[in-house]
Coordinates of C-alpha atoms in Angstrom, one line a residue:
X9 CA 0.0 0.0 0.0
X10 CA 3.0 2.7 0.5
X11 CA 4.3 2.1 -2.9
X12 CA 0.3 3.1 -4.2
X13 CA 0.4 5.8 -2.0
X14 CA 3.6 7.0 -3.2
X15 CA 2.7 6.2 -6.3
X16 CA 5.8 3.9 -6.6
X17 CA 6.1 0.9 -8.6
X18 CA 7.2 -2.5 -6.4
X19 CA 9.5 -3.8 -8.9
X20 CA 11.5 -0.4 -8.5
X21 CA 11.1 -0.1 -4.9
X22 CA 13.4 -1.2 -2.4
X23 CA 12.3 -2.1 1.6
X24 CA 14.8 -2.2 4.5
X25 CA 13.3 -5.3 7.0
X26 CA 14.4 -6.2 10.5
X27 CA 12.1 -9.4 11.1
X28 CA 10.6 -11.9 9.6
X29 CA 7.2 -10.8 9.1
X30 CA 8.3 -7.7 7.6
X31 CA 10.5 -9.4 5.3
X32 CA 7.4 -11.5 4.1
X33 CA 5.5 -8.5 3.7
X34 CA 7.8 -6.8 1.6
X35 CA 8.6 -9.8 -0.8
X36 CA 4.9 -10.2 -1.1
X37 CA 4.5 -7.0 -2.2
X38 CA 7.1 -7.6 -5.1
X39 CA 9.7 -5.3 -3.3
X40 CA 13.6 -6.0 -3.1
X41 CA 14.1 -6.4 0.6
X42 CA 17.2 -5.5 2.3
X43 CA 17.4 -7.4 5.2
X44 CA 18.9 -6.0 8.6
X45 CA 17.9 -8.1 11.9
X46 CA 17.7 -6.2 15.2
X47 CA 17.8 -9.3 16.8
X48 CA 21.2 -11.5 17.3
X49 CA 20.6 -15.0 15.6
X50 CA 17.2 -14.1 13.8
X51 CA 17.7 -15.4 10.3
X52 CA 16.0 -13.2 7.3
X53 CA 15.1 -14.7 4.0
X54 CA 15.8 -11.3 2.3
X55 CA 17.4 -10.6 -1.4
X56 CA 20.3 -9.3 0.7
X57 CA 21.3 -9.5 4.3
X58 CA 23.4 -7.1 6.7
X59 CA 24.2 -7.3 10.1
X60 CA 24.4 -3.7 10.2
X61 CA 23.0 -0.2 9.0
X62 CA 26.6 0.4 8.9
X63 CA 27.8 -1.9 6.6
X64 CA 28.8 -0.1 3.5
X65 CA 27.4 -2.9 1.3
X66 CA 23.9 -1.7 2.3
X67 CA 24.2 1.6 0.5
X68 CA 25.9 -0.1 -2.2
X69 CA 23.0 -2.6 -2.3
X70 CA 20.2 0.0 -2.5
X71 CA 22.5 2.1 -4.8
X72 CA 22.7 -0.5 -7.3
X73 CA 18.6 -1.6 -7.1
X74 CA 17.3 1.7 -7.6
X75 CA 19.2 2.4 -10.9

């Protein structure tokens, strides 16, 4: 629904997920999902995962989805 509201397409849209049920959420919604968990140990079936915000491969991630 944010991507309508945005007026966004999914395919081009990119979500940042820290559980599982957000993950799901997002893939169902035909978004890339970057996946960051907030928890220690929770595993995320995401397109990519990081164990940190920090991790410059996040940025590089989104930079190279939303070309």
């Amino acid at each position: 629904r944010a991507c309508e509201l945005l007026g966004a397409a999914p395919a081009g849209s990119l979500a940042l997920e820290d559980s599982p049920p957000g993950v799901a959420a997002a893939r169902a919604a035909g978004l890339y999902v970057v996946g960051v968990p907030s928890v220690a140990g929770v595993e995320l079936e995401a397109d990519a995962v990081f164990e940190s915000l920090a991790d410059p491969g996040v940025l590089q991630t989104i930079a190279e989805q939303l070309e």
